[in-house]
Short mmCIF file of C-alpha atoms in Angstrom, two decimals:
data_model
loop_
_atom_site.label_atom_id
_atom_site.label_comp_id
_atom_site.label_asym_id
_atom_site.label_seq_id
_atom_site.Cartn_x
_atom_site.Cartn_y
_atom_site.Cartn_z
CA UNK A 8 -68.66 182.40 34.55
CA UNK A 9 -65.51 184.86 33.28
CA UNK A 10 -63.43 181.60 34.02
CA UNK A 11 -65.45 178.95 31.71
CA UNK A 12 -65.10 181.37 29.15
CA UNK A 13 -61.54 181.97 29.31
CA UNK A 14 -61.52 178.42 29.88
CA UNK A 15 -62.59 177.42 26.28
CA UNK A 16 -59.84 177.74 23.16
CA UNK A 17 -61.84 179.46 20.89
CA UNK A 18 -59.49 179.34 18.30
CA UNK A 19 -59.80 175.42 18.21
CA UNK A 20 -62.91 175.02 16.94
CA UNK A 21 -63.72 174.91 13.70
CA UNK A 22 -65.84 177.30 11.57
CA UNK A 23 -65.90 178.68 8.23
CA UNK A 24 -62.41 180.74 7.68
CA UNK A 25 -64.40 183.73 6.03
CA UNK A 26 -67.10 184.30 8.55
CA UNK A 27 -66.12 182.61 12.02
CA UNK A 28 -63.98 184.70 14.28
CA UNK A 29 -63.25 182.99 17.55
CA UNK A 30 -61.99 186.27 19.06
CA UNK A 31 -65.62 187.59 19.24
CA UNK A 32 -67.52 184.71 20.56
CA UNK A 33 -64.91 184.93 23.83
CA UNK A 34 -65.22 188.85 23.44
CA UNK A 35 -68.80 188.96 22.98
CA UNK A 36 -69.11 185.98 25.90
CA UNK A 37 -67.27 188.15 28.35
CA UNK A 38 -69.07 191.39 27.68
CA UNK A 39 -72.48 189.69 27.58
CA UNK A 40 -71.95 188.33 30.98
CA UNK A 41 -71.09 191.79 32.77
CA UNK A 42 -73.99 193.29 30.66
CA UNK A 43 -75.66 195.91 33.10
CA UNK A 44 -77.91 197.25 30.84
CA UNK A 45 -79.55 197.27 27.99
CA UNK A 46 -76.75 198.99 25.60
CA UNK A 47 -74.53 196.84 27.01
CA UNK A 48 -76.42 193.59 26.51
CA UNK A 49 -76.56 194.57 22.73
CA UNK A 50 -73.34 195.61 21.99
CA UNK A 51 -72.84 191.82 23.42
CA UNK A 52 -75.20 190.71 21.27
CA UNK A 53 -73.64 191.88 18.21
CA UNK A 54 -69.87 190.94 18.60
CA UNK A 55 -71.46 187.33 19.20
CA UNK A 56 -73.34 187.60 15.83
CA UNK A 57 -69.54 186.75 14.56
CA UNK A 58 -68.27 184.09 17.11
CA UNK A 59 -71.97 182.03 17.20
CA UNK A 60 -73.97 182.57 14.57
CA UNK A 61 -73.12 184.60 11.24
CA UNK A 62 -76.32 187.14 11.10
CA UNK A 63 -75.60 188.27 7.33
CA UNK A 64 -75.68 184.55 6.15
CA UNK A 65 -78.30 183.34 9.10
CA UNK A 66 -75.75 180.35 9.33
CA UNK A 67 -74.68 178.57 12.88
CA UNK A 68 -70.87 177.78 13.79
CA UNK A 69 -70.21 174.53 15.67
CA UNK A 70 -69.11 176.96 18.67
CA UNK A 71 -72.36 177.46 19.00
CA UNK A 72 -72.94 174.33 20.83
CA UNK A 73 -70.00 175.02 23.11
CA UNK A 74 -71.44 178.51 24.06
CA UNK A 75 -74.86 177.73 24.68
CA UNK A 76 -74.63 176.10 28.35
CA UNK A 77 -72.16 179.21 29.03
CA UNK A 78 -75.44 181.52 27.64
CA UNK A 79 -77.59 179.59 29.55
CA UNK A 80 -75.74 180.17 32.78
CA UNK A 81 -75.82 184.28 31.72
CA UNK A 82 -79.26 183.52 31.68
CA UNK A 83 -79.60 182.23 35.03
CA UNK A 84 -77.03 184.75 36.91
CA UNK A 85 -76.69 187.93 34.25
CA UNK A 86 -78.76 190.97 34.05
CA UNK A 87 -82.56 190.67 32.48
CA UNK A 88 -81.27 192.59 29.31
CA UNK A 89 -78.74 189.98 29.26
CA UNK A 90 -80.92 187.49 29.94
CA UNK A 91 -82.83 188.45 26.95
CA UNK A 92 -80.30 188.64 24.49
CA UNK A 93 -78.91 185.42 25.66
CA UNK A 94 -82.14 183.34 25.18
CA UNK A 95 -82.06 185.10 21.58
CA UNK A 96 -78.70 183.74 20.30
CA UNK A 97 -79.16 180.01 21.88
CA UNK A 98 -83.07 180.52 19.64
CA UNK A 99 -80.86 181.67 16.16
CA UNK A 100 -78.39 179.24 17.09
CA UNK A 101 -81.15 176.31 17.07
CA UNK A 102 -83.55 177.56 14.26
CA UNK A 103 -80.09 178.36 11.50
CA UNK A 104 -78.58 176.05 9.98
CA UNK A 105 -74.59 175.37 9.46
CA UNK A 106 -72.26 176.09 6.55
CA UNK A 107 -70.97 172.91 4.30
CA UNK A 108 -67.89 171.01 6.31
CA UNK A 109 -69.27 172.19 9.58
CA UNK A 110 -72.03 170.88 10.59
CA UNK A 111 -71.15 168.43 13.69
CA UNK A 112 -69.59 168.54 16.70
CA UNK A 113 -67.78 166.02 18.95
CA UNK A 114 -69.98 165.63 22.29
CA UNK A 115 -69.53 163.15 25.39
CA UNK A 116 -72.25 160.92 23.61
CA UNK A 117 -70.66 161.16 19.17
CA UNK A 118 -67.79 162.27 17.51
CA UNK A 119 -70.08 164.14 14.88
CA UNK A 120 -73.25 165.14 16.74
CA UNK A 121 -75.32 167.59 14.14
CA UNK A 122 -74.82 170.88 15.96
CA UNK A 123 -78.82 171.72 16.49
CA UNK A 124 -78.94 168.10 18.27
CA UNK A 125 -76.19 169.49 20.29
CA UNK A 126 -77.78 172.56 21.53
CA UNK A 127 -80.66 170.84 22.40
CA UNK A 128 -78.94 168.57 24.35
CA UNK A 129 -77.77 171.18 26.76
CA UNK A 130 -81.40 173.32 26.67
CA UNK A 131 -82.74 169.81 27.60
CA UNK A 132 -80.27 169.86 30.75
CA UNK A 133 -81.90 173.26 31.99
CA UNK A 134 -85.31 172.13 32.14
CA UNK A 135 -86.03 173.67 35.05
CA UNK A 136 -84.72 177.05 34.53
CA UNK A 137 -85.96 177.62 30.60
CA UNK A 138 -89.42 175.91 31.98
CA UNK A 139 -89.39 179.02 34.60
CA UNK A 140 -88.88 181.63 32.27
CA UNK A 141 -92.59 181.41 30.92
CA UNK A 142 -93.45 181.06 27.52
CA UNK A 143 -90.29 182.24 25.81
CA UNK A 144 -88.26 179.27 27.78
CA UNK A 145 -91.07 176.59 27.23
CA UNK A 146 -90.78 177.51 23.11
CA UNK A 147 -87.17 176.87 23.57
CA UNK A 148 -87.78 173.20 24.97
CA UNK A 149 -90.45 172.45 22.52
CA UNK A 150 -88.12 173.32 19.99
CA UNK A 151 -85.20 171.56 21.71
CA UNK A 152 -87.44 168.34 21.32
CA UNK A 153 -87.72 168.03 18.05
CA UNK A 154 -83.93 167.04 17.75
CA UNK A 155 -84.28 163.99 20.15
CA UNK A 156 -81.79 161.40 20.58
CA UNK A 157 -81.91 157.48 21.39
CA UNK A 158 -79.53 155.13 22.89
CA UNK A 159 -79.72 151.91 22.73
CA UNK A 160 -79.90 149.74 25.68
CA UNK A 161 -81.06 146.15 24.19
CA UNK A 162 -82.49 145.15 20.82
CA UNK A 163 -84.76 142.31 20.07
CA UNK A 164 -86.35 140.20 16.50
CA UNK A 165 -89.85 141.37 15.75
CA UNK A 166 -90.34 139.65 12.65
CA UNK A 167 -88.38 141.48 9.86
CA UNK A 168 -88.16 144.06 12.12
CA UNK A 169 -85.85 144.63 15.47
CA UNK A 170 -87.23 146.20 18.39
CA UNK A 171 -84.50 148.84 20.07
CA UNK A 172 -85.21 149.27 23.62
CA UNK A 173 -83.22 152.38 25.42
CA UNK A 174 -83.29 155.73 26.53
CA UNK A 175 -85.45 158.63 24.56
CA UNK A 176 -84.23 162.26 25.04
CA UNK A 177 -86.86 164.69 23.23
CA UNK A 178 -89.64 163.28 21.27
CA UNK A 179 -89.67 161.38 18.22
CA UNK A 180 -92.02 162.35 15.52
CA UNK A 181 -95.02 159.96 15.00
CA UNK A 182 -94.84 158.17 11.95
CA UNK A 183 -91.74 156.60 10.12
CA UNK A 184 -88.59 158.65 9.81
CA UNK A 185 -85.23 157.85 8.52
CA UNK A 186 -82.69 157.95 11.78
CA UNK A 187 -78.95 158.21 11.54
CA UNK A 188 -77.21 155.59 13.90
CA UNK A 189 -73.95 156.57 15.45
CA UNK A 190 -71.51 154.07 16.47
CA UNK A 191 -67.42 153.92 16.96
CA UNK A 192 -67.45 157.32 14.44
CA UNK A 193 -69.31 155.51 11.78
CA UNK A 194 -73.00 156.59 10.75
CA UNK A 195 -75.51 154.99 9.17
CA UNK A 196 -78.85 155.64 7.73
CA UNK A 197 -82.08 153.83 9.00
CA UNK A 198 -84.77 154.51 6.46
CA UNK A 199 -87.85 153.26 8.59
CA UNK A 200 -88.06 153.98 12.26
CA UNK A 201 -90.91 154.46 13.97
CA UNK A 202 -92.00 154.84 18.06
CA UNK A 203 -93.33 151.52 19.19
CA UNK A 204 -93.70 152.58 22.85
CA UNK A 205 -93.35 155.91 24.04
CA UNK A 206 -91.65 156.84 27.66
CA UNK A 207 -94.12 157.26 30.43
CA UNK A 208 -94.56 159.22 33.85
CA UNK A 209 -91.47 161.19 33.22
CA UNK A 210 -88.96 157.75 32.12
CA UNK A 211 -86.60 157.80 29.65
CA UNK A 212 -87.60 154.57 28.12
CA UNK A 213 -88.68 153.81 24.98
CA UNK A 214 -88.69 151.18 22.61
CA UNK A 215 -88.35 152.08 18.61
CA UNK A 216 -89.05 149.94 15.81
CA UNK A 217 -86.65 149.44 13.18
CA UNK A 218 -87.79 147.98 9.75
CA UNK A 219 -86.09 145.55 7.79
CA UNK A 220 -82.61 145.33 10.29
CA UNK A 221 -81.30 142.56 12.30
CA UNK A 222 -80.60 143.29 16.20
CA UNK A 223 -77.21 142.69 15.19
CA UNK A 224 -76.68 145.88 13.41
CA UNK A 225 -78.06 147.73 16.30
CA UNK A 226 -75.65 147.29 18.98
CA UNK A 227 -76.05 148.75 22.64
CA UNK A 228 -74.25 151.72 23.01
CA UNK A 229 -75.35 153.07 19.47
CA UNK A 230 -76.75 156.22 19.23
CA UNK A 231 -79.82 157.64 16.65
CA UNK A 232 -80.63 160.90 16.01
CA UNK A 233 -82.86 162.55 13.14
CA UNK A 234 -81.76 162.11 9.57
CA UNK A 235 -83.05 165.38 8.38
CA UNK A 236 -80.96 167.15 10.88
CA UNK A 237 -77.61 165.69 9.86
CA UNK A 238 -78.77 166.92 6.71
CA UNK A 239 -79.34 170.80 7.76
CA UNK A 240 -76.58 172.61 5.50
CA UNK A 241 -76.53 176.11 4.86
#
């Protein structure tokens, strides 16, 4: 665990220059992880309030979604009271929302991922363990799904309308929504989306209506998230 921390240049990621300080999100990861007790655990707790999440301004820093699979692994090896205040952090990290000019962060899957759809992301990956943790874990992953994402696989004419088939991560809202589309760096706004088909027995697949586009402007390999949380801004 010490080594993924170390691991990570802190000092590379970008944050708001009068509240982010990289040297206590590695300090605060380090001490959190050989938390033995309670005391400990919160002293943790607190250094990370300046390297995560910004307590006084209840704002996130994009290093959030860089620390929250190394949290979640404190969660799975660390001490309870460690445990505990990790599951707390990755919860502010979600729920607050980011300062102006930092609100996205490059993943395997965009170049400027909103950081909540980030997080979730990686709280989706540890199903299992946040689903074994009782009811504080399975709060997590409810709120986790809220910032799905969609890839698309395969688009087809409906009309006016193109059908997007592909893979669903979370669960999208019923009703219309307005989706961002990701693709080579460049967004773009879909005003109407809506779930056609949802996935069933545990599949990824999906199929979402767009209304009013072409298939061309949905290519595969495009990515949509939600609208309104590209929008979060402190």
């Amino acid at each position: 665990m010490l080594d993924a921390i170390n691991a990570v240049d802190w000092g590379a990621i970008p944050g708001h220059p009068d509240w982010y300080e990289p040297a206590r999100a590695a300090r605060g990861l380090r001490a959190l992880a050989g938390a033995a007790n309670l005391v400990e655990a919160a002293e943790a707790g607190s250094l990370l309030g300046g390297g995560i999440v910004h307590g006084h301004s209840a704002a996130v820093f994009p290093a959030a979604a860089v620390a929250t699979p190394l949290l979640l692994d404190i969660v799975q090896q660390g001490h309870p009271a460690a445990r505990d205040t990790a599951l707390g952090l990755v919860d502010e990290a979600l729920s607050s929302y980011p300062h102006a000019e930092y609100t996205r962060v490059t993943t395997s899957y965009g170049t400027a991922v909103p950081i909540c759809c980030a997080i979730a992301h990686h709280l989706r990956a540890r199903t299992t363990l946040l689903a074994g943790l009782g009811k504080r874990g399975r709060t997590l992953l409810a709120d986790a799904a809220e910032h799905w994402r969609f890839e698309i696989r395969e688009c087809v004419p409906d009309g006016n309308d193109t059908a997007a088939f592909g893979a669903l991560a979370g669960c999208f809202p019923g009703g219309v929504h307005a989706v961002e589309l990701h693709l080579g760096g460049e967004i773009t706004v879909l005003d109407e989306v809506a779930l056609e088909y949802p996935p069933v027995d545990g599949s990824l697949e999906a199929c979402l209506r767009v209304t009013g586009r072409r298939p061309g402007e949905l290519p595969p390999g495009a990515v949509l998230f939600p609208a309104e949380c590209g929008e979060r801004v402190h």
